[in-house]
Coordinates of C-alpha atoms and ligand atoms in Angstrom, one line a residue:
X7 CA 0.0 0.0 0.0
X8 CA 1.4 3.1 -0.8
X9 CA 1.5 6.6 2.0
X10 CA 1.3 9.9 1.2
X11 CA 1.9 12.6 3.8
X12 CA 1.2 16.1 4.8
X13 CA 2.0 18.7 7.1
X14 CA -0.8 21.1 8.6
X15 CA -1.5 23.2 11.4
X16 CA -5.4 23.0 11.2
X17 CA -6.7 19.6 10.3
X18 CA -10.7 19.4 10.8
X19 CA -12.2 16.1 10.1
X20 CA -15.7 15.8 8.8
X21 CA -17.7 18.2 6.4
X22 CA -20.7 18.6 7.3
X23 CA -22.4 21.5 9.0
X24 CA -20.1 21.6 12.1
X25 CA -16.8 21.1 10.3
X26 CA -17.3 23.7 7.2
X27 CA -18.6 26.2 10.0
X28 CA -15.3 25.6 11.7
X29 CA -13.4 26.2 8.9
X30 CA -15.5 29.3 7.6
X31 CA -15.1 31.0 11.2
X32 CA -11.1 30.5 11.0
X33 CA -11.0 32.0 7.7
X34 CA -9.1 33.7 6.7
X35 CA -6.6 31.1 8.9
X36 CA -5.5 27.9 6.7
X37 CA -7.2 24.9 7.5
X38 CA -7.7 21.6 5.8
X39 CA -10.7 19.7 6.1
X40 CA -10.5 15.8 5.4
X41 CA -14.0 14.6 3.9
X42 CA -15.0 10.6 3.2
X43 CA -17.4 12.0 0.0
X44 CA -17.7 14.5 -1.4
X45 CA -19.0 17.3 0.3
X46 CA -22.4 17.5 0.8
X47 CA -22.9 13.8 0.4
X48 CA -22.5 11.8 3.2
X49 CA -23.4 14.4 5.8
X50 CA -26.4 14.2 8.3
X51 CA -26.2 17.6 7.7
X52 CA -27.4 17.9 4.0
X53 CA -30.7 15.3 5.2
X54 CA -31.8 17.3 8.1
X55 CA -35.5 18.1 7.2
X56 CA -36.3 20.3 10.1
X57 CA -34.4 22.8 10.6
X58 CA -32.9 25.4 13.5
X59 CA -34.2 26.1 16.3
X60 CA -33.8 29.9 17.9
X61 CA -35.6 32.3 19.9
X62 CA -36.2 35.0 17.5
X63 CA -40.4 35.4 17.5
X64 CA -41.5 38.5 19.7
X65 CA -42.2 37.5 23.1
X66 CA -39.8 34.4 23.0
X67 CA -36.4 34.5 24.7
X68 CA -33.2 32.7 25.2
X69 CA -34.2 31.8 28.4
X70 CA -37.2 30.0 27.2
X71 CA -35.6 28.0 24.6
X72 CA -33.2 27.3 27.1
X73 CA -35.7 25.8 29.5
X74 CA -37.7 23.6 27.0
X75 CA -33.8 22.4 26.3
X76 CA -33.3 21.4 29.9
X77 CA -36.9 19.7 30.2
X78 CA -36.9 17.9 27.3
X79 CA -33.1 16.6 28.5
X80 CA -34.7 15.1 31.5
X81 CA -32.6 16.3 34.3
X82 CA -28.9 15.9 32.8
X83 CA -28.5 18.7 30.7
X84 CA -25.6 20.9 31.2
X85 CA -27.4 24.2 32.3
X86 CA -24.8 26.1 31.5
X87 CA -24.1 25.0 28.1
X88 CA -27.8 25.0 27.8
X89 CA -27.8 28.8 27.7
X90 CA -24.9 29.0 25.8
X91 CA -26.9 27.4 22.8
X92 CA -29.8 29.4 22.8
X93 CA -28.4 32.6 24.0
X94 CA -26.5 32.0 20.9
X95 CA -28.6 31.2 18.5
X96 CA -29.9 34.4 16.9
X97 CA -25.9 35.0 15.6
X98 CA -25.6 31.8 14.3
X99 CA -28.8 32.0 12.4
X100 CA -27.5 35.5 11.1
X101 CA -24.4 34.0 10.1
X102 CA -25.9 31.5 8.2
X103 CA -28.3 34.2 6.4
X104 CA -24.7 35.7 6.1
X105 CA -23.6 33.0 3.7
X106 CA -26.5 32.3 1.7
X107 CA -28.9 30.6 3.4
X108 CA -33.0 31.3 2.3
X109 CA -34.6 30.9 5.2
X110 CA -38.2 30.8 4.4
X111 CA -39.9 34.2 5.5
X112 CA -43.6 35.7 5.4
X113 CA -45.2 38.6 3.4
X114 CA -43.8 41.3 5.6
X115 CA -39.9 39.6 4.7
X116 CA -39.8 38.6 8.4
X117 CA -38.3 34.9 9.5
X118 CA -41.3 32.4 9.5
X119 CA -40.8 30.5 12.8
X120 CA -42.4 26.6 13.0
X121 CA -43.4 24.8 15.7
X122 CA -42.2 21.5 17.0
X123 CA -42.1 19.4 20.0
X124 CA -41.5 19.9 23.4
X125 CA -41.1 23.6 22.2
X126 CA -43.4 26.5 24.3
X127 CA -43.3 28.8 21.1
X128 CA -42.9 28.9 17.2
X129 CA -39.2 28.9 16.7
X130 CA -37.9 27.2 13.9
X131 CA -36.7 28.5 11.4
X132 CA -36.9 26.5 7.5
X133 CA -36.1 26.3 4.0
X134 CA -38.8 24.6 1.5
X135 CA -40.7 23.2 4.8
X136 CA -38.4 20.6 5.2
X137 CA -35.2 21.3 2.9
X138 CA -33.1 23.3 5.7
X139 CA -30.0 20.8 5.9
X140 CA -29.9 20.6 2.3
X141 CA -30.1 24.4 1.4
X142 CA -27.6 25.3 4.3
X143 CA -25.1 23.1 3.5
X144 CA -25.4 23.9 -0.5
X145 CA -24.9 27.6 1.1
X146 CA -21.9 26.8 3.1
X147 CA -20.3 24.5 0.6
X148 CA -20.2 27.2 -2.1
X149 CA -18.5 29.7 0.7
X150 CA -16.2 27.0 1.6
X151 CA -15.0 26.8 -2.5
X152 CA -14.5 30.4 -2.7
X153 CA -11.8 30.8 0.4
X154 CA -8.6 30.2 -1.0
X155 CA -7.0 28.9 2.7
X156 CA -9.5 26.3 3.0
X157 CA -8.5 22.9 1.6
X158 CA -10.7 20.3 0.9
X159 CA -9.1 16.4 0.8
X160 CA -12.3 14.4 -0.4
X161 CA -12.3 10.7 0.0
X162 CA -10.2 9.8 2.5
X163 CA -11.8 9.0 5.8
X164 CA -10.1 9.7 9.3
X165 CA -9.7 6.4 11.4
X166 CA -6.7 6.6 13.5
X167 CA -5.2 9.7 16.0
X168 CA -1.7 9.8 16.2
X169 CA -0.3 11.2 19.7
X170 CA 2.4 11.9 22.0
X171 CA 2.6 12.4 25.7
X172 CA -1.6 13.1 25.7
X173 CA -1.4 15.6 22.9
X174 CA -2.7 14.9 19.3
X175 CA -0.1 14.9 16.7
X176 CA -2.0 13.7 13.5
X177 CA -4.4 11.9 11.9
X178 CA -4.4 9.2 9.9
X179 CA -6.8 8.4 7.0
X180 CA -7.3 6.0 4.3
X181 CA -9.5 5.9 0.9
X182 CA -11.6 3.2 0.5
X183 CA -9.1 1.6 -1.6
X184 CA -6.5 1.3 1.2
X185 CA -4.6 4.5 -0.1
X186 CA -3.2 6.1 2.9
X187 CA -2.6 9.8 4.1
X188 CA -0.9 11.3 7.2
X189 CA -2.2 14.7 8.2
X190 CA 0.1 15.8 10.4
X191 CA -0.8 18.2 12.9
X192 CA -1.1 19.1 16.6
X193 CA -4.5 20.9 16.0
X194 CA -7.4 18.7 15.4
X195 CA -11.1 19.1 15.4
X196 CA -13.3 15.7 15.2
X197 CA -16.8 17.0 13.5
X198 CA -16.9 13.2 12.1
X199 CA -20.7 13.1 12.8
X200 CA -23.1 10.3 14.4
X201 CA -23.5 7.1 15.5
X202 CA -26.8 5.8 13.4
X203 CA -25.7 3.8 11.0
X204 CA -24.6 1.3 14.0
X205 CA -28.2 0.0 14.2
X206 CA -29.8 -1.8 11.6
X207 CA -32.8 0.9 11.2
X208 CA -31.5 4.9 10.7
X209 CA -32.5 7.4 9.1
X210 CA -28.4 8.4 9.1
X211 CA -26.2 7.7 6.3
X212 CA -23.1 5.2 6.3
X213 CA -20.8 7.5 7.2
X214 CA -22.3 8.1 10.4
X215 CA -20.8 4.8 11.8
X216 CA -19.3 5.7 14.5
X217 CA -15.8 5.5 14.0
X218 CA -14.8 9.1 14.7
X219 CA -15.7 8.3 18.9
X220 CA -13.6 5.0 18.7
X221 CA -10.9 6.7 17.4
X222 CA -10.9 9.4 20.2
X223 CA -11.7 7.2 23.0
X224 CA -8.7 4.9 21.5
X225 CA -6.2 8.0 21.7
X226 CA -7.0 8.4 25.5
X227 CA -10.3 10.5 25.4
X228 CA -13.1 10.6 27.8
X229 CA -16.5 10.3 26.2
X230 CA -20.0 11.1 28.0
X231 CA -23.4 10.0 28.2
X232 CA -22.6 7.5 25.5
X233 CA -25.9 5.4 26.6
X234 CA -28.2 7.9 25.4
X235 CA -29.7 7.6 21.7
X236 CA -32.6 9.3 20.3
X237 CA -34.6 7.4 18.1
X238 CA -36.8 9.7 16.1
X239 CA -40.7 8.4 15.9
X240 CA -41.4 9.1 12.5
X241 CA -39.2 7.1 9.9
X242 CA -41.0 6.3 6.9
X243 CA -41.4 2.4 7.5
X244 CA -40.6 1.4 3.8
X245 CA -38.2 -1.4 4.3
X246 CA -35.1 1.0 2.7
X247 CA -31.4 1.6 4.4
X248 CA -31.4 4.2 5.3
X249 CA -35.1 4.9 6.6
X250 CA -36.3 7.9 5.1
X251 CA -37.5 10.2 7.8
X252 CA -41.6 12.1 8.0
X253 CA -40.0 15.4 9.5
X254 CA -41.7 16.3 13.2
X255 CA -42.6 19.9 11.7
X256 CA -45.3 17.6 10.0
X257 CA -47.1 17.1 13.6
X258 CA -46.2 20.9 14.4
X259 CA -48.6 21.6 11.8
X260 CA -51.4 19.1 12.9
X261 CA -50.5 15.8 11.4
X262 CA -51.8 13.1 13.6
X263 CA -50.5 9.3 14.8
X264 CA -53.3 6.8 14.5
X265 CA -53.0 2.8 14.5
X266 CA -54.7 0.3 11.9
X267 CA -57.8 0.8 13.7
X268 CA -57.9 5.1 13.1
X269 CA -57.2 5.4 16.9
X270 CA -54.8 8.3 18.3
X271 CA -53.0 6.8 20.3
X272 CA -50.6 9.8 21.6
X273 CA -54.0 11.8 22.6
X274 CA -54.4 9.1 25.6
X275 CA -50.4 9.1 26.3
X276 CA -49.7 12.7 27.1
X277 CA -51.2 16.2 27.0
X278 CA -48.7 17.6 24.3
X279 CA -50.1 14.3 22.6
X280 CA -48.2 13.9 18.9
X281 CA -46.1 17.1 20.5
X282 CA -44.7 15.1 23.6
X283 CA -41.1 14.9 23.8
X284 CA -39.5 12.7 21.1
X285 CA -38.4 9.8 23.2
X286 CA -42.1 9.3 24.8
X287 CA -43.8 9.5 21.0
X288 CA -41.0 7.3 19.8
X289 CA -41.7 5.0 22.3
X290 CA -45.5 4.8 22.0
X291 CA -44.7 4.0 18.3
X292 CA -42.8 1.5 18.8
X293 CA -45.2 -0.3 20.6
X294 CA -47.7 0.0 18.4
X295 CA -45.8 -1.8 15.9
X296 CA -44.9 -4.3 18.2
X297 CA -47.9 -5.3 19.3
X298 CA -49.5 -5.4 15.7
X299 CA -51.7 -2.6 15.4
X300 CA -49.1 -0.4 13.2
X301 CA -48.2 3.4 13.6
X302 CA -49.1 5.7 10.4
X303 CA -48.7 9.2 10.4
X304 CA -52.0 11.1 9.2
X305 CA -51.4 14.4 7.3
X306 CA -54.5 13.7 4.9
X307 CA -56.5 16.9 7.0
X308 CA -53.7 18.5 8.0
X309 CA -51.4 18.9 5.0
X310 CA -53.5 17.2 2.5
X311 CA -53.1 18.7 -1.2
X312 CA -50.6 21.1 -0.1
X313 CA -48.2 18.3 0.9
X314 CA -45.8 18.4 -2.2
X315 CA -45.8 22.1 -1.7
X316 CA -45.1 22.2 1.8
X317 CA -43.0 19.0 2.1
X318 CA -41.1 18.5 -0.9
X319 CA -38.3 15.7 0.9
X320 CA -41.0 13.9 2.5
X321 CA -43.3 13.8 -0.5
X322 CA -40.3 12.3 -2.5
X323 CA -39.8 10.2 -0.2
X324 CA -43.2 8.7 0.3
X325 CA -43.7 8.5 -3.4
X326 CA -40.4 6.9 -4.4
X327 CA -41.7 4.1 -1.2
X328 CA -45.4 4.0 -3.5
X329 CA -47.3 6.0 -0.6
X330 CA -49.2 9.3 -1.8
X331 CA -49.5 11.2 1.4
X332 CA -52.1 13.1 0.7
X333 CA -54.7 10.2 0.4
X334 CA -53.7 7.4 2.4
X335 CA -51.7 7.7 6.2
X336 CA -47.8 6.8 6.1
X337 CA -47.2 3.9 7.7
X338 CA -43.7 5.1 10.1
X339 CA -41.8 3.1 12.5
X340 CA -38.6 4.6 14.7
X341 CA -35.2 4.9 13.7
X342 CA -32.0 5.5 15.4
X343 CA -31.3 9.4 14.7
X344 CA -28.8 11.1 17.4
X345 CA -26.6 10.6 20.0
X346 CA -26.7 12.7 22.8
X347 CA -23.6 10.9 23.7
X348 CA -20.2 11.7 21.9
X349 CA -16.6 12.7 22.6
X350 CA -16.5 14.4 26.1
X351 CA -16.1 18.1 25.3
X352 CA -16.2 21.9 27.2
X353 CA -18.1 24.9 26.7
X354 CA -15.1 25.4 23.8
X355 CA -15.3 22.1 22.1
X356 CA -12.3 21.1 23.9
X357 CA -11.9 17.2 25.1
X358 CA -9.7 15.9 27.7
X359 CA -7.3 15.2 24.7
X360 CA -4.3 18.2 24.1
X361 CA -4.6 19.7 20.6
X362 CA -8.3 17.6 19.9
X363 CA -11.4 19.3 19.6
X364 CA -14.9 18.1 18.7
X365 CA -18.2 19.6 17.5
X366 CA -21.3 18.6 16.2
X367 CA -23.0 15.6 16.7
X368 CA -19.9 13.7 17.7
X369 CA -19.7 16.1 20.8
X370 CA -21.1 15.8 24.1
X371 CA -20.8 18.8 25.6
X372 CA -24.2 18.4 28.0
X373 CA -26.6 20.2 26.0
X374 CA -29.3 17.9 25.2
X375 CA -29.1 15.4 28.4
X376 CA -31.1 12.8 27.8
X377 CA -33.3 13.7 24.6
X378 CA -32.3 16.6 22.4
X379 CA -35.1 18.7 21.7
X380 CA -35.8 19.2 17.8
X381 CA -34.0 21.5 15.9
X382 CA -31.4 22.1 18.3
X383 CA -29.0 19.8 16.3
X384 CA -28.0 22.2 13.7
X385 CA -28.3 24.6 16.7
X386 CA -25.6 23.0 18.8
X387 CA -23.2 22.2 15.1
X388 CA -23.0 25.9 14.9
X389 CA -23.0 27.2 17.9
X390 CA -19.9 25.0 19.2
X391 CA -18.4 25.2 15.9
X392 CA -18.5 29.0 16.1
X393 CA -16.6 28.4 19.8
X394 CA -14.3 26.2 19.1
X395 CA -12.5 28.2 15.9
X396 CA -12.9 31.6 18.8
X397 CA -10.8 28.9 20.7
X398 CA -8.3 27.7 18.0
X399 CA -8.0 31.2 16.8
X400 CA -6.4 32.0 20.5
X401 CA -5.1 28.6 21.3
X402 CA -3.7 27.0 18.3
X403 CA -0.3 25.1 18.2
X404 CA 2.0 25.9 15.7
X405 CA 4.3 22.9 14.9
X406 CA 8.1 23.6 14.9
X407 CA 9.1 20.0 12.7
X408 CA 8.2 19.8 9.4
X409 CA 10.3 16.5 8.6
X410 CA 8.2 13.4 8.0
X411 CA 9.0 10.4 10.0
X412 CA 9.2 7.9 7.8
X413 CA 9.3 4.8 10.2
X414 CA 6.1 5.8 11.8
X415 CA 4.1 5.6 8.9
X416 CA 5.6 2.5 7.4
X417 CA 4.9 0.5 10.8
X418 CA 0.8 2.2 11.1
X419 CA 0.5 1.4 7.4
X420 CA 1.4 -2.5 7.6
X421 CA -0.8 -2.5 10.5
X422 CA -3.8 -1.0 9.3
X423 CA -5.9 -2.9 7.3
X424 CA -9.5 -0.9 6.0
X425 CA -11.0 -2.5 2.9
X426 CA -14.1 -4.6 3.9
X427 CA -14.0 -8.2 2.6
X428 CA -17.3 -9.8 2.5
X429 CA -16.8 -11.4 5.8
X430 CA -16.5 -7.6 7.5
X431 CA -20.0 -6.9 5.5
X432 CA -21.4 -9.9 6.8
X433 CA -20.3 -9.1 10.7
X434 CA -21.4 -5.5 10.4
X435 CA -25.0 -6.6 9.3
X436 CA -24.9 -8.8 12.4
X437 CA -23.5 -6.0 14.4
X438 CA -26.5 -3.5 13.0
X439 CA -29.0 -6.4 13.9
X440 CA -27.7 -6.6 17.9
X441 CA -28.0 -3.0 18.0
X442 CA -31.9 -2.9 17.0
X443 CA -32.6 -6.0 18.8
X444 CA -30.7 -5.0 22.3
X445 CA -29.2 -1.5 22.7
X446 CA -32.6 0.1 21.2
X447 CA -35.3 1.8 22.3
X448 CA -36.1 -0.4 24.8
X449 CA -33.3 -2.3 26.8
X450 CA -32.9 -4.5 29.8
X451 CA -29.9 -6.5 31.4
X452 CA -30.3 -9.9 29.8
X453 CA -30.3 -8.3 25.8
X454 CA -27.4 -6.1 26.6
X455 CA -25.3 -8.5 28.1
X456 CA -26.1 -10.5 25.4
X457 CA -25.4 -7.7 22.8
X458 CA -22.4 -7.3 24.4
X459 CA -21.1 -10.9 24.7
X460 CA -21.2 -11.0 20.6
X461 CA -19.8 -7.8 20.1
X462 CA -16.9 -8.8 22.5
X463 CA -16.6 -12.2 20.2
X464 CA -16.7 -9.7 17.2
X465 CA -14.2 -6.9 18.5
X466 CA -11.9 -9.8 19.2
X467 CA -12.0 -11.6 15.8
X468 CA -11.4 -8.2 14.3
X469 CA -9.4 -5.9 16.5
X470 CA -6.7 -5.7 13.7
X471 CA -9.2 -4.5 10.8
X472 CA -9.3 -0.9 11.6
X473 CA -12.9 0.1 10.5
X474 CA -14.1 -2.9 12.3
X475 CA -12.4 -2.2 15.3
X476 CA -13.7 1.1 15.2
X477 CA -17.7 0.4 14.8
X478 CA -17.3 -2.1 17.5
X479 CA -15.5 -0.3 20.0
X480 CA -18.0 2.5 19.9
X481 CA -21.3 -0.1 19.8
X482 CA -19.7 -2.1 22.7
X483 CA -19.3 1.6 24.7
X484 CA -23.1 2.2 24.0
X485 CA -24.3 -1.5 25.0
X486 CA -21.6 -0.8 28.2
X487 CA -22.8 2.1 29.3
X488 CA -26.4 1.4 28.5
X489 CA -25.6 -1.6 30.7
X490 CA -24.3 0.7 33.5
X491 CA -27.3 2.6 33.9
X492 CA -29.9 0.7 35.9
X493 CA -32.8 3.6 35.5
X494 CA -34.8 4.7 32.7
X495 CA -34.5 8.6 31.5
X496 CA -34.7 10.5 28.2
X497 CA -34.0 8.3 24.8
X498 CA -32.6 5.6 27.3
X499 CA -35.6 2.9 28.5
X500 CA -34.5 0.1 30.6
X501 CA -37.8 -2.3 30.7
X502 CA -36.2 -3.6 33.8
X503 CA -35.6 -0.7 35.6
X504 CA -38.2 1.5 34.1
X505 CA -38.3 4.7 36.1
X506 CA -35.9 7.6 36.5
X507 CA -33.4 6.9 39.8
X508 CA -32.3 10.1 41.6
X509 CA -29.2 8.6 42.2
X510 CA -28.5 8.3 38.6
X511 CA -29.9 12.3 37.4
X512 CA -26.4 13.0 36.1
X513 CA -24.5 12.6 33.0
X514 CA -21.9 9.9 33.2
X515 CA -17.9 10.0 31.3
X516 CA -16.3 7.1 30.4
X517 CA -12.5 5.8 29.2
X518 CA -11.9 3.3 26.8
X519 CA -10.0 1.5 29.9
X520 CA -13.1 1.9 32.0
X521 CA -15.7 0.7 29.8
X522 CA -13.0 -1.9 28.9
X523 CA -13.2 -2.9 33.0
X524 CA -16.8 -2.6 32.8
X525 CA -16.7 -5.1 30.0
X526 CA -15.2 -7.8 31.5
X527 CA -17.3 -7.5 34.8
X528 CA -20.2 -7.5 33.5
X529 CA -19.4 -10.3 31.3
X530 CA -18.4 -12.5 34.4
X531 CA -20.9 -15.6 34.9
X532 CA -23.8 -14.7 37.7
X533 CA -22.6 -10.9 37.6
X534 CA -25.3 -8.9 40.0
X535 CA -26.1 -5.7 38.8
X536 CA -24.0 -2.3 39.1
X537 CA -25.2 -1.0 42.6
Ligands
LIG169 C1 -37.2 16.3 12.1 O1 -37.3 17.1 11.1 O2 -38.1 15.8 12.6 C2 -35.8 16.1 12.6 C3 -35.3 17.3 13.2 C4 -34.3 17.0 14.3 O3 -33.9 15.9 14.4 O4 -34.1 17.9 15.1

């Protein structure tokens, strides 16, 4: 295999809408951004239908926005950071108008605010109905090609950190094909994205896989609240990888969830009914399904006629699966979306790593707790993007070797190994089938353990195969720490412990080393449970 090598001060990894914002709020620093596909494809980012979420209607605040944040997180969310993102969010939505963005607005040229759940007012903001992530990141791409100190290396995907002494010194990345790159540099920012495509039903594409979290937590890092996923209610249940998602702005504006039989079955649940907090909806949907009275999502009243108007994605969608949404319900099933969980980070993106930083939805810096409220994804990419290049921009760390080190790189590139046989395809479909079965939205102790007993077997047969390694270290983490956490709160929903515990109402951080302990325990015949 051959090596190529480069030297860099700046080295983001990831383009979606975290990374280019990075990069656009350094300029005019030099930065180089490594990409797996091309940008815009292969990012959450571009496929996020709802949009941003931000205070900006008269008589909403901040403060507000803030609180509906710290509800919805059910009791773990970082108060603090909490205000940060919504105190925030006005800027960030002005920046992004800055670059392009058409936000959809009213008559009078004024912002036109949607509702969505678990939020007290109107206050997000769209393009197209549902085409925000799309026409954001088409905005932010374009402003990316026009700065002359931004490079772009597209196809190579970031799976190893280089370090020394707890301090990043690189990262290493391969193409597909096995080509590999050294990006040498002590100043790294992981906006890698999610963790979806780990489960066998996601409405995330295949780059979402994890791999950025193993990576960190492999180089020393400590990552948080790992055991909390949000599975979003309203996946279009069409049988396609990934699950095409019903955006929640469709219940903002009166869509209903009925069974088989035309019941409603959120009215009877909770008083926000099809508005209730994501994970309780998500919930009630799954259990429709289960117990074989289906879940469909009615906009025939509310939307009706309007619906390839007003929802342009979703119409595709539902079309291309041979639904017409505007005379027959959507049959919709949940799908693993976000992770609150991610790379341990500060009110600056920084982690407990020297020289690594991390933004976006492979973050977790506290602000969504348990159950990110909607909309305050894109949010939270911006607003910590936006911190951590204030950050850089004071705290970068300017290398004083430029020589390459050529026995390094020989001895990580005999080592690595990256192209997936059919065998690796074969184990990752298993892998994506113990996630939906056992580290879902519903757990208990007997499924993880034996989740995590296979994907121990798995992590083992292929702990040299560096993509491998990767997905499993970061699903075993989840199935650990979902273990760990004998209580149910937010996205996470132990069946055998199945109400919050005030002993557990705080956000938990884990090592590799320590979930690697935590392993082994649990693991250990007739283990009791953690406390
Ligand atoms: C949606 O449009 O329902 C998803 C938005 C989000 O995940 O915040």
């Amino acid at each position: 295999m051959s090596s190529d090598w480069q030297q860099n001060e700046i080295v983001i990894v990831g383009a979606g809408l975290a990374g280019l914002f990075v990069a656009l709020k350094l300029s005019p620093t030099p930065v180089t951004i490594v990409t797996s596909a091309p940008l815009g494809k292969g990012a959450s980012s571009s496929w996020a239908q709802g949009g941003i979420a931000a205070a900006i209607e008269k008589g909403d605040t901040a403060f507000a926005h803030a609180m509906d944040t710290i509800a919805a997180g059910a009791g773990i969310v970082n108060a603090h950071i909490a205000h940060i993102l919504t105190s925030q969010a006005a800027s960030r939505v002005e920046d992004l108008l800055s670059y392009g963005t058409p936000f959809d607005r009213n008559l009078e040229g004024d912002l036109l605010l949607s509702q969505e759940a678990a939020h007290s007012a109107r206050r997000v903001v769209r393009v197209k109905g549902d085409k925000a992530g799309w026409a954001i990141m088409k905005a932010l791409i374009s402003a990316v090609r026009a700065k002359s100190n931004i490079q772009v290396i597209e196809g190579y995907t970031a799976k190893k950190l280089a370090t020394k002494n707890n301090a990043i010194t690189g990262v290493h990345c391969w193409t597909g094909k096995g080509q590999h790159l050294f990006l040498r540099s002590r100043n790294v920012v992981l906006a890698a994205g999610g963790i979806g495509a780990l489960y066998k039903i996601t409405t995330n594409p295949k780059q979402a896989n994890g791999e950025a979290l193993a990576m960190a937590a492999k180089a020393g890092a400590y990552l948080a609240d790992t055991e909390f996923v949000q599975f979003h209610p309203t996946a279009i249940n069409a049988d396609t990888d990934p699950a095409p998602l019903a955006t929640e702005a469709l219940r903002g504006d009166g869509a209903t969830l009925i069974n088989k039989n035309g019941t409603r079955f959120m009215a009877n649940l909770n008083t926000d009914a099809e508005l209730a907090p994501r994970d309780i909806v998500a919930r009630a949907v799954f259990r429709e399904n289960r117990d074989g009275r289906g879940a469909f999502l009615d906009c025939r009243d509310a939307i009706g006629a309007d619906f390839e108007t007003l929802f342009p994605s979703v119409y595709k969608k539902c079309r291309d699966a041979g639904i017409d949404p505007v005379t027959e319900p959507i049959p919709v099933a949940p799908a693993a979306h976000f992770h609150m969980g991610g790379i341990h980070t500060d009110a600056f993106g920084r982690t407990t790593l020297n020289g690594l930083w991390a933004c976006g939805e492979v973050a977790s810096s506290g602000a969504h707790g348990a159950n990110r409220l909607a909309s305050n994804s894109l949010l939270e990419a911006v607003v910590f993007a936006a911190r951590v290049a204030e950050d850089l921009s004071q705290n970068t760390v300017f290398s004083t070797a430029s020589k390459r080190n050529k026995k390094d790189q020989i001895e990580e590139i005999d080592r690595a190994k990256v192209i997936l046989s059919n065998t690796h395809r074969k184990d990752i479909k298993e892998m994506r089938e113990l996630m939906d079965h056992y580290v879902a939205i519903e757990r208990n102790a007997q499924g993880l353990k034996h989740a995590l007993a296979r994907l121990t077997q798995m992590a083992t047969k292929h702990r040299n195969h560096l993509t491998l390694s990767n997905m499993l270290t970061t699903a075993r983490i989840i199935t650990i720490s979902a273990l760990m956490r004998e209580e149910s709160r937010g996205g996470h929903y132990r069946t055998d412990f199945d109400h919050p515990r005030k002993e557990w109402a705080h956000r938990t951080y884990i090592s590799l080393e320590q979930a690697e302990q935590a392993a082994r325990d649990f693991l250990k015949p007739n283990r009791g449970s953690m406390q």
